[in-house]
CSV table of C-alpha atoms in Angstrom, one decimal:
chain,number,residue,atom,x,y,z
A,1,UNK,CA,15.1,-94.7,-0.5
A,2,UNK,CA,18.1,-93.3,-1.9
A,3,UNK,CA,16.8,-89.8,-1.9
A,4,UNK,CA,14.6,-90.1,1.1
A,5,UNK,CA,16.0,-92.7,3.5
A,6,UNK,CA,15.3,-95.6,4.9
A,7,UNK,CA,14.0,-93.7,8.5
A,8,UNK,CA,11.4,-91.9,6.1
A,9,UNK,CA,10.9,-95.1,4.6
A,10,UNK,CA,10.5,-96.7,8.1
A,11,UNK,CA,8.0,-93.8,9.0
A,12,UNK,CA,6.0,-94.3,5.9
A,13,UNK,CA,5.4,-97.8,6.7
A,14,UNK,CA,7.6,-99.6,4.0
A,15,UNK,CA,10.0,-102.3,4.8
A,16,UNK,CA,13.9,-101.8,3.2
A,17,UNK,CA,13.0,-105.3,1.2
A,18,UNK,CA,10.1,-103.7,-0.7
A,19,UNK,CA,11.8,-100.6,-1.3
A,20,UNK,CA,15.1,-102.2,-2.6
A,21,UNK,CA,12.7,-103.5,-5.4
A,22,UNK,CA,13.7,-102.0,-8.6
A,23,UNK,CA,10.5,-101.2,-9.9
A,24,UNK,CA,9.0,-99.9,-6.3
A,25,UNK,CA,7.3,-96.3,-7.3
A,26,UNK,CA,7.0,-94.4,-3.8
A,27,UNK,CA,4.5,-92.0,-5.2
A,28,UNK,CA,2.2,-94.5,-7.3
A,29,UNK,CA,2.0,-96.6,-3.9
A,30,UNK,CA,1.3,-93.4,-1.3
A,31,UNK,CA,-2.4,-93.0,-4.3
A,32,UNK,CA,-0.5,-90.6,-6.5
A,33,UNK,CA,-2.3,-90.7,-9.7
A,34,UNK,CA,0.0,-90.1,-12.9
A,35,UNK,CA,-1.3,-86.7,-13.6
A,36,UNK,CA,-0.9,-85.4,-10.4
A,37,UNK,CA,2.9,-86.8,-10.3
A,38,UNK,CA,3.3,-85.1,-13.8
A,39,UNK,CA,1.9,-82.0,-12.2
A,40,UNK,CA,4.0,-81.8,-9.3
A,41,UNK,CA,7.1,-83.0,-11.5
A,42,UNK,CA,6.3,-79.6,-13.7
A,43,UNK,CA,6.5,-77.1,-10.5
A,44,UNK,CA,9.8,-78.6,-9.0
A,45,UNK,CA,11.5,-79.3,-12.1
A,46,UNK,CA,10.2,-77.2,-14.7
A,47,UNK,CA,8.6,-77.8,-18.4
A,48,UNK,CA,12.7,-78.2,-19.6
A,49,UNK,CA,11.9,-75.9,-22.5
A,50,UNK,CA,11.2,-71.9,-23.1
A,51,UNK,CA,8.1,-72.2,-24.9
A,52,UNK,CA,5.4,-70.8,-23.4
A,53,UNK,CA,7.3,-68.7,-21.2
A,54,UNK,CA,5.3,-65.0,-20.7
A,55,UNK,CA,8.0,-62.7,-21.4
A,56,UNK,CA,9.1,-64.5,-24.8
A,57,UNK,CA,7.8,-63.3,-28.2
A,58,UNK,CA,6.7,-66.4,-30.6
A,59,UNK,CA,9.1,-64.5,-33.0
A,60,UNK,CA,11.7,-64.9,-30.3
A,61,UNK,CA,11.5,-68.7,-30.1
A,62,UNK,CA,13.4,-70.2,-33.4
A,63,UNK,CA,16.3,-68.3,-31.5
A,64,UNK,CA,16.6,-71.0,-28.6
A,65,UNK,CA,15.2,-73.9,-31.0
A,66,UNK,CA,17.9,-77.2,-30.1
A,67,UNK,CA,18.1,-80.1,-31.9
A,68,UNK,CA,15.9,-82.3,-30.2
A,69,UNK,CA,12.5,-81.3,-28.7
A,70,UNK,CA,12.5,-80.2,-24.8
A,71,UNK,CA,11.5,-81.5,-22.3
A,72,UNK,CA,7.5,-83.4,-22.2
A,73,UNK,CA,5.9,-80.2,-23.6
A,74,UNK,CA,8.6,-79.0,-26.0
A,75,UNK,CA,7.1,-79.1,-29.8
A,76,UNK,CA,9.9,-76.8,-31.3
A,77,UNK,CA,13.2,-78.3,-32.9
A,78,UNK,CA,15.7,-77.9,-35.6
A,79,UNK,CA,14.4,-80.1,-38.7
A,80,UNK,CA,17.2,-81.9,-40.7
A,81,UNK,CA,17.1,-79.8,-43.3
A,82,UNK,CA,17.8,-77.0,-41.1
A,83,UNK,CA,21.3,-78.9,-39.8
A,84,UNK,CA,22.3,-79.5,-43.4
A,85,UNK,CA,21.4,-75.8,-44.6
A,86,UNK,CA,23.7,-74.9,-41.4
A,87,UNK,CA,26.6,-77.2,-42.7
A,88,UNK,CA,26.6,-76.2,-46.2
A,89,UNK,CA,27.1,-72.4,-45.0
A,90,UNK,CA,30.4,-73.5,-43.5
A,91,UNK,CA,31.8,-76.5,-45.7
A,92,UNK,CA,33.1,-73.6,-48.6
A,93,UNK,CA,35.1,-72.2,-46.2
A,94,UNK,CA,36.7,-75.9,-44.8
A,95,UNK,CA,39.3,-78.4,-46.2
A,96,UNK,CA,37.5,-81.6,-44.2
A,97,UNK,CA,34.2,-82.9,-43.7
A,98,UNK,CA,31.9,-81.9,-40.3
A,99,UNK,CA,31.9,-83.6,-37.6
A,100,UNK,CA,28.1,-82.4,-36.7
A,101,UNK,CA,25.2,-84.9,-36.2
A,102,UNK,CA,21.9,-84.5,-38.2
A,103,UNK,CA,19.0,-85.1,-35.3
A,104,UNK,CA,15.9,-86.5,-36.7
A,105,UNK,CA,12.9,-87.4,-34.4
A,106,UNK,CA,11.6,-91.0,-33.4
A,107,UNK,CA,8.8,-90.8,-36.0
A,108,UNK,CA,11.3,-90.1,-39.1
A,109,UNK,CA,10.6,-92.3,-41.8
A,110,UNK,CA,13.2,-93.9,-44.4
A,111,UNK,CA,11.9,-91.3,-47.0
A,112,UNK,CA,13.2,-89.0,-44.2
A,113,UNK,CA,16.8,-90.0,-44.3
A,114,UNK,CA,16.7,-90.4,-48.3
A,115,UNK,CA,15.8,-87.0,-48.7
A,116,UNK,CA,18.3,-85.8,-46.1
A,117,UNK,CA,21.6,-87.5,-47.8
A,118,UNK,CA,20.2,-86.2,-51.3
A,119,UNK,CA,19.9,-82.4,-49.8
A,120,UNK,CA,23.6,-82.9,-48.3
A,121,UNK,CA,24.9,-84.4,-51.7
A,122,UNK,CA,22.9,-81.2,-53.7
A,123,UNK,CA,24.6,-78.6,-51.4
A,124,UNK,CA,28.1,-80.0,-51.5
A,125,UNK,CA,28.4,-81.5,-48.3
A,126,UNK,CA,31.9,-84.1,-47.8
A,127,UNK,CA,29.6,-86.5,-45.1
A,128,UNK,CA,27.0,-86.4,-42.6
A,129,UNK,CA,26.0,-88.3,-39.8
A,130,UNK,CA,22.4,-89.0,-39.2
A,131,UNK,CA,21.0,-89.7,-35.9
A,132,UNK,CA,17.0,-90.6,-35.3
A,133,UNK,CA,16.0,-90.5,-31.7
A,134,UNK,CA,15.6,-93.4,-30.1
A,135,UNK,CA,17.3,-95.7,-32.1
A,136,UNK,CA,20.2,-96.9,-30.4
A,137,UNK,CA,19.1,-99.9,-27.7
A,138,UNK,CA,22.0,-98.0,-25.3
A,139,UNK,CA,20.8,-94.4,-25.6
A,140,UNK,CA,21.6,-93.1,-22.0
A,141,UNK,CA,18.7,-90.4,-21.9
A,142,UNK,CA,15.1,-89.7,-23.0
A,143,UNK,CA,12.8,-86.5,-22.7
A,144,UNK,CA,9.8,-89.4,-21.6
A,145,UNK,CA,8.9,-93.0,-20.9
A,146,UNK,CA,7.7,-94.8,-23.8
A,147,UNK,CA,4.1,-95.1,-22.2
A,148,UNK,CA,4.3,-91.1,-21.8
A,149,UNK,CA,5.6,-91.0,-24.9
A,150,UNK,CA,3.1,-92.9,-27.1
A,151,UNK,CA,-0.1,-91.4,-25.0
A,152,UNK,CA,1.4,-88.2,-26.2
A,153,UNK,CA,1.7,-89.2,-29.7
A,154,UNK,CA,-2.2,-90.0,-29.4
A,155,UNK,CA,-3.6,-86.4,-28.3
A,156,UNK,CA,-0.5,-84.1,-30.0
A,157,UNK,CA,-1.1,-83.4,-33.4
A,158,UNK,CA,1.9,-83.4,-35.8
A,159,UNK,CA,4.0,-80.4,-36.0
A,160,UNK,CA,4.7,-79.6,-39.8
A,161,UNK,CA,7.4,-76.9,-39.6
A,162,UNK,CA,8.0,-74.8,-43.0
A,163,UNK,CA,11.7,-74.6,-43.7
A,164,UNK,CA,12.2,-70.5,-44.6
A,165,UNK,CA,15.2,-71.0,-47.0
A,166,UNK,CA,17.7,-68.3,-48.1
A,167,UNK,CA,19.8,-69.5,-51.5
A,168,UNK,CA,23.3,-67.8,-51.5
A,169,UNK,CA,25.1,-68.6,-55.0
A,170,UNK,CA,28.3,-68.2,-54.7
A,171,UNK,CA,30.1,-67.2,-58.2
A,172,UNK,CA,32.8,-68.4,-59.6
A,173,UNK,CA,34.7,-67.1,-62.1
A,174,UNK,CA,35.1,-69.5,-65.6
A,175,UNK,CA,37.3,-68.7,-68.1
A,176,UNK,CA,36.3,-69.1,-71.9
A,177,UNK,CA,39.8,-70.2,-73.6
A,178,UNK,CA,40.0,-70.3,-77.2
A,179,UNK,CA,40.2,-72.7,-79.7
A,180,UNK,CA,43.9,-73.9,-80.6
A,181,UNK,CA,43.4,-72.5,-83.8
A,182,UNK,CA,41.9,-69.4,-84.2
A,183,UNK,CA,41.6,-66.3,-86.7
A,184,UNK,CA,43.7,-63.1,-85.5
A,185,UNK,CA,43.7,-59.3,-86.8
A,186,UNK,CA,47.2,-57.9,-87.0
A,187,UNK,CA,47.6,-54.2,-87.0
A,188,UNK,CA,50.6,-51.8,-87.3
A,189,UNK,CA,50.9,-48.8,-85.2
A,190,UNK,CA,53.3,-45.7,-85.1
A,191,UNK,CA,53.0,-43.7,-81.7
A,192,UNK,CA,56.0,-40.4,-81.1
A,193,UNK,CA,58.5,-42.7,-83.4
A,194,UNK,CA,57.5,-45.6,-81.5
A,195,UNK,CA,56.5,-48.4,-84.2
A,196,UNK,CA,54.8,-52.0,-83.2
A,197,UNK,CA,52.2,-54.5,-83.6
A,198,UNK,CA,48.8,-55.3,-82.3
A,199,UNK,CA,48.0,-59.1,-82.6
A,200,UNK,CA,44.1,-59.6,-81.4
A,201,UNK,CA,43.1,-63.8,-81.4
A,202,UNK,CA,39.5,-64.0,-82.1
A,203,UNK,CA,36.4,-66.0,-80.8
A,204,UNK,CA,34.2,-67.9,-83.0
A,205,UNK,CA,31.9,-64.8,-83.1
A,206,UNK,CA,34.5,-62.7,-83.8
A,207,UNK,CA,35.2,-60.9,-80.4
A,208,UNK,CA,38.2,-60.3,-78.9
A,209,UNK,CA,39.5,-62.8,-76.4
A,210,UNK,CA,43.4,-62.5,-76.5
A,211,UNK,CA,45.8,-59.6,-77.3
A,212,UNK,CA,49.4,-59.8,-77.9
A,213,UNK,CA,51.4,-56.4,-78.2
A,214,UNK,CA,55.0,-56.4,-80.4
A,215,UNK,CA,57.3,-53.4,-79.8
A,216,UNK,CA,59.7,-52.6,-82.0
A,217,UNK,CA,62.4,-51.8,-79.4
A,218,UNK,CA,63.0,-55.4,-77.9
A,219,UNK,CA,64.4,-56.1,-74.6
A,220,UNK,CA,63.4,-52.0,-73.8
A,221,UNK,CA,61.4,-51.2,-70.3
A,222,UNK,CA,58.9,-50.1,-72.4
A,223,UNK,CA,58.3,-53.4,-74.8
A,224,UNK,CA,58.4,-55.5,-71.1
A,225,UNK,CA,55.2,-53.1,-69.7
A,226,UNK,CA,53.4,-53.6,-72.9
A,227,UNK,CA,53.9,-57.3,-72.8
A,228,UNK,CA,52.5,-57.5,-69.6
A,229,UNK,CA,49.4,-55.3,-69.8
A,230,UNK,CA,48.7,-57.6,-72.9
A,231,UNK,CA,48.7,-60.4,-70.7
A,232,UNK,CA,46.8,-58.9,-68.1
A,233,UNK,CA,44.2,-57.5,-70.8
A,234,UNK,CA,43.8,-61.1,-72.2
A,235,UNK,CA,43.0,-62.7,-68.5
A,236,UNK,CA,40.3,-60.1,-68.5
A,237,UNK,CA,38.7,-61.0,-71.6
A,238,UNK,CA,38.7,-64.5,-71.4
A,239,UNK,CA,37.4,-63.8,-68.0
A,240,UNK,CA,34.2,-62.1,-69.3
A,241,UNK,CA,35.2,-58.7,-68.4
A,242,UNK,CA,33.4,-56.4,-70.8
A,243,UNK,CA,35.4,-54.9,-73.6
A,244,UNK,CA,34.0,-51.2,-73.0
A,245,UNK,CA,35.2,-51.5,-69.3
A,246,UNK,CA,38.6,-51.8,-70.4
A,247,UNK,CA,38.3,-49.5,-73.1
A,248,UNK,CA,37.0,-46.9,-70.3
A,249,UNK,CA,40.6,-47.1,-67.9
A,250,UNK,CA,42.6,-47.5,-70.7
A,251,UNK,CA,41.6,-44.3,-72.6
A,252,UNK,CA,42.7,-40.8,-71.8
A,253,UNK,CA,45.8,-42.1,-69.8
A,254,UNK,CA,48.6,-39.4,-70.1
A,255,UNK,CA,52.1,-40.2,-70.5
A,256,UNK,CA,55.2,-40.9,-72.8
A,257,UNK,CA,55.5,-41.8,-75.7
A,258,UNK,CA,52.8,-40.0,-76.9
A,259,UNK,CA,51.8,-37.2,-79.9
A,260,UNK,CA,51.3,-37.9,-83.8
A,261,UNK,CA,50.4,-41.7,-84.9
A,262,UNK,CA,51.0,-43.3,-88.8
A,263,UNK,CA,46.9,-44.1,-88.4
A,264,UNK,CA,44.8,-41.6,-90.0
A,265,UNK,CA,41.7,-42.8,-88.1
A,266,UNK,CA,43.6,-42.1,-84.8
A,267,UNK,CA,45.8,-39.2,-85.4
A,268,UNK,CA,46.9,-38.3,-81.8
A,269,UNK,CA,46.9,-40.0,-79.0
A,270,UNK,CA,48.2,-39.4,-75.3
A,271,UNK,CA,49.6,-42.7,-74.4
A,272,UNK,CA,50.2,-46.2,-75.7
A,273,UNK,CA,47.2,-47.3,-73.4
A,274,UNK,CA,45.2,-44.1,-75.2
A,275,UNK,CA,46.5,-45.2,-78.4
A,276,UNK,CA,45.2,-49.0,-78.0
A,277,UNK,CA,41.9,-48.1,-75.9
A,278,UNK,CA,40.5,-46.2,-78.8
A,279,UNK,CA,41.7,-48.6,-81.9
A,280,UNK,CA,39.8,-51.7,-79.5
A,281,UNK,CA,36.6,-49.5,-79.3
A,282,UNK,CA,36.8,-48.3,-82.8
A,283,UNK,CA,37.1,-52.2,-84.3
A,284,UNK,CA,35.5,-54.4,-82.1
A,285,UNK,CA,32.4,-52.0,-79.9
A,286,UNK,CA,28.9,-50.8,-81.6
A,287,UNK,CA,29.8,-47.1,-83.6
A,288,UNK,CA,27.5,-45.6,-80.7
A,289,UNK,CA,29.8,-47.3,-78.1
A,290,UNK,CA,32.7,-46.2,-79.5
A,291,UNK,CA,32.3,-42.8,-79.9
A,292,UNK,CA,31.6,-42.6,-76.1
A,293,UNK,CA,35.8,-43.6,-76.2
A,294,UNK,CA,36.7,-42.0,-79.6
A,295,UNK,CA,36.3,-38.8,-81.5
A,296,UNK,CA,32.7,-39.1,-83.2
A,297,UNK,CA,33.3,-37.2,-86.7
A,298,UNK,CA,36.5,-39.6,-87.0
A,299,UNK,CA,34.2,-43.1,-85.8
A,300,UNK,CA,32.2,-41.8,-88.4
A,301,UNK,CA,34.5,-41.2,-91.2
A,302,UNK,CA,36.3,-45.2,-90.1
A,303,UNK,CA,32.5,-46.1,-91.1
A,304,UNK,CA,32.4,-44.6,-94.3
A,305,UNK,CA,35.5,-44.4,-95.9
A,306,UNK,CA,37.5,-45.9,-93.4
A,307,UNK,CA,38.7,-49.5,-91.7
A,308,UNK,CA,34.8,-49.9,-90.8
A,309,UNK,CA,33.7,-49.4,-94.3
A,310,UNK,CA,32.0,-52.0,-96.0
A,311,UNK,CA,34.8,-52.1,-98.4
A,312,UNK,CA,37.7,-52.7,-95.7
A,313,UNK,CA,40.1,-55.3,-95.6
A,314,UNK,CA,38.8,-56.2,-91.7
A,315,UNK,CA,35.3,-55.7,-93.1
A,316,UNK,CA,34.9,-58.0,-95.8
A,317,UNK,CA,34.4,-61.9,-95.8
A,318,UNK,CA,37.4,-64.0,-96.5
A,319,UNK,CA,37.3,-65.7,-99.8
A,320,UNK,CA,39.1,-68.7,-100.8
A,321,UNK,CA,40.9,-70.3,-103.9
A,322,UNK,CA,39.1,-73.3,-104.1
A,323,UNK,CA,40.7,-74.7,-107.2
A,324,UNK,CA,43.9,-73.5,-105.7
A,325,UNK,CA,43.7,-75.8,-102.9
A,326,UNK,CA,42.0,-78.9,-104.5
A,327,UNK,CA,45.2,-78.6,-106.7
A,328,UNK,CA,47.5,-79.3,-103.9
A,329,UNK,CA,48.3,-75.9,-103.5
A,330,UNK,CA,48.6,-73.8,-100.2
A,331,UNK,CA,45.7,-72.5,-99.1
A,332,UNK,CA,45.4,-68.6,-99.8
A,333,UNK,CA,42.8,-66.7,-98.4
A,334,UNK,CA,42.7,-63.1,-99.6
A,335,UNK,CA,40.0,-60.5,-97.8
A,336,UNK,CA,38.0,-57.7,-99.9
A,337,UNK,CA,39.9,-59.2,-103.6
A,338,UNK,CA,37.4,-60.4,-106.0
A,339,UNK,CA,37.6,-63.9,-106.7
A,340,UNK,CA,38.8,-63.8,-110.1
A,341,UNK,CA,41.5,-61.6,-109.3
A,342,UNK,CA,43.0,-64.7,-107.2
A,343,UNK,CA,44.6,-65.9,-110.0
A,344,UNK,CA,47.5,-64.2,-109.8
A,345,UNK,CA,48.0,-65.3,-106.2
A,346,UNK,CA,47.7,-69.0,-107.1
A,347,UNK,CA,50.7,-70.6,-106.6
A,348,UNK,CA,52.5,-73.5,-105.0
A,349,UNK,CA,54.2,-72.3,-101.4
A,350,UNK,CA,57.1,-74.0,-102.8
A,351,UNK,CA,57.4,-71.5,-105.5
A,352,UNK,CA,57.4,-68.8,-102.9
A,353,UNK,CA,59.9,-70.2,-100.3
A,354,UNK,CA,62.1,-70.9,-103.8
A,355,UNK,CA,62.2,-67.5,-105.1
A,356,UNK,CA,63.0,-66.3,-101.2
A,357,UNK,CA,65.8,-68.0,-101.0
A,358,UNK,CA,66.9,-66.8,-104.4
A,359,UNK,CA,66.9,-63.6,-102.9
A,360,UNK,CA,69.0,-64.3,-100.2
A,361,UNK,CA,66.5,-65.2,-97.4
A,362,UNK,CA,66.0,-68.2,-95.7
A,363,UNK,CA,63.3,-69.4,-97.1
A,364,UNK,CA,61.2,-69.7,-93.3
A,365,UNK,CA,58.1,-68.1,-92.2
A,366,UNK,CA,57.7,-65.4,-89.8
A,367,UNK,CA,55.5,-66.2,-87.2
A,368,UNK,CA,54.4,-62.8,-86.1
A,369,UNK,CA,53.4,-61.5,-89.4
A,370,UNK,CA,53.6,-64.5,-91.7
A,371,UNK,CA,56.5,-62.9,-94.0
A,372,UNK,CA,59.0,-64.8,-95.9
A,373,UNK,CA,61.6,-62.2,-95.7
A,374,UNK,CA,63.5,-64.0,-92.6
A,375,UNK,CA,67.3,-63.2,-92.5
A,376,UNK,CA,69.8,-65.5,-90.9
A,377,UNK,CA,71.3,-63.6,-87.4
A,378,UNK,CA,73.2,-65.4,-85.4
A,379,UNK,CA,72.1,-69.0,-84.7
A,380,UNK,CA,68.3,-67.9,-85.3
A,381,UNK,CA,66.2,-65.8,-87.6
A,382,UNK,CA,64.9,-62.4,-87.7
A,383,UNK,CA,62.1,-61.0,-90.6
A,384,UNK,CA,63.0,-57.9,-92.3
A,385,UNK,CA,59.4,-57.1,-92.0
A,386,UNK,CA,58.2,-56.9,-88.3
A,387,UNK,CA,61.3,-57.2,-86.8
A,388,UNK,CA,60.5,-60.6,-85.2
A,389,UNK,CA,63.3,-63.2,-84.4
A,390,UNK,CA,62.9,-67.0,-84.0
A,391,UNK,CA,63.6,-66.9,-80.4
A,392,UNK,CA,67.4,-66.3,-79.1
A,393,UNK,CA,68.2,-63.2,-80.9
């Protein structure tokens, strides 16, 4: 009466007390059956959903899928997993949970919801909030009367939707430190008068993972660029960057100091960077690799007569004093010397940090190239040998 009036109301015969009954249904009492009401309902209002509509495409429809199904006809919606694939897209990119609701129909099952906080947990999700329609006593608003509703669940067969998933793996980069103690090679170089130190840390496996670069010219422009490009080449290995990639930019490059090096098996270089992108190529790629970076009849003459010979001192397999160090003594480990020939190495450290200071040193280590020769200067110590200091000098 509301809608209508009560002069229609009048005119149709029914009194205001019979209409202000709550469950009075105008349509049911004018002989009305509930198929034709359903039918008329569909031409003034509409189905409430897009499916079946003539000029849409069945490839068109996941486009205008919603949460819930539409209206009394709708059999389309967004499945859970769909919401949660959604929310992991977005949650790398966000500080804070989602404040999105998971819809799950009226017939979800427990099983339902299990396997919907397990997906969210796999892909990373902070929360979720699931919502099954129709479970709240106080929901405002329903697509269909639960008679409708369960006559409907009697003729329409289950809709099994197949999720169409798309995995995007995100990578992350991992760095591979290396162990607090580690084996190193130490090598000397000479390039235009320009004299320093290559220290390479080692893996297990023996490849390269950190590189440290001494100049001999401390506190110069020069040594602070070299000190930084070691640091920088040193992230990249332990960052998995491939050795022959760095090798590849480093070669070649053109500038002072450059010319005539102390290394026979790299004579001349054009650069620092030249100078160190071949001797990395030459001791730690494949020979093939390296002559791609290197000149091929001096790779090949570092194989057979050279630092990659079988007899070289980076070549051969340490061998230790065993005898010397079950004795107490320090333990000495001498590369490409036969074993008996150790004998004349086999002494106490003490003796050696003795006869040091007999001549005048100070009796420490050297830290950079392990020499005894370290020389008082100033309040700290600098070796004789690779020109290292202690720290302040």
């Amino acid at each position: 009466q509301w809608a209508l009036g009560p002069e229609l109301m009048d005119r149709l015969g029914f009194s205001k007390e019979r209409t202000d009954v709550p469950s009075f249904d105008l349509l049911a009492t004018l002989g009305f059956t509930p198929q034709q009401v359903e039918e008329a309902n569909v031409v003034v209002c509409g189905y409430m959903t897009v499916e079946g509509a003539p000029l849409l495409k069945p490839e068109h429809l996941p486009v205008f899928d919603c949460a819930s199904r539409c209206g009394k006809e709708g059999k389309r919606y967004i499945s859970a997993e769909g919401h949660i694939r959604m929310m992991a897209a977005i949650q790398p990119f966000i500080t804070g949970a989602i404040s999105k609701t998971i819809n799950l129909p009226n017939e979800a099952t427990v099983e339902d919801i299990k396997n919907a906080y397990l997906l969210s947990w796999k892909l990373g999700l902070k929360a979720n909030a699931l919502y099954r329609d129709g479970c709240k006593l106080s929901q405002p608003l329903s697509g269909q009367s639960k008679k409708a509703r369960k006559k409907d669940e009697e003729k329409v067969p289950e809709v099994r939707r197949e999720v169409v998933e798309r995995v995007i793996v995100k990578e992350v980069p991992r760095r591979r430190k290396l162990p607090d103690e580690r084996p190193s090679l130490t090598h000397k170089f000479s390039v235009g008068g320009h004299e320093g130190y290559l220290h390479v840390g080692l893996y297990e496996d023996g490849k390269p993972g950190e590189i440290f670069i001494k100049i001999a010219k401390e506190g110069s422009t020069l040594s602070g660029v070299m000190d930084t490009l070691a640091l920088s080449l040193s992230m990249n290995l332990q960052y998995g960057v491939p050795l022959e990639v760095l090798c590849e930019k480093l070669v070649r490059t053109r500038f002072e100091p450059m010319g005539m090096t102390s290394n026979k098996e790299i004579p001349m270089v054009q650069s620092l960077m030249d100078y160190l992108g071949r001797w990395l190529a030459l001791k730690f790629l494949t020979k093939d690799m390296a002559m791609r970076f290197h000149n091929a009849d001096l790779v090949e003459r570092a194989y057979h007569e050279g630092s990659k010979s079988k007899d070289a001192f980076a070549m051969s397999l340490p061998i230790v004093d065993e005898g010397a160090q079950a004795n107490g003594f320090a333990h000495i480990v001498s590369v490409g010397m036969p074993k008996e020939d150790l004998s004349v190495l086999s002494k106490p450290l003490t003796s050696h940090v003795d006869s040091a200071r007999q001549q005048g040193f100070t009796g420490s280590i050297c830290s950079g190239c392990g020499s005894i020769r370290m020389k008082r200067n100033g309040s700290c110590e600098v070796c004789l040998d690779c020109g290292a200091t202690s720290g302040c000098s």
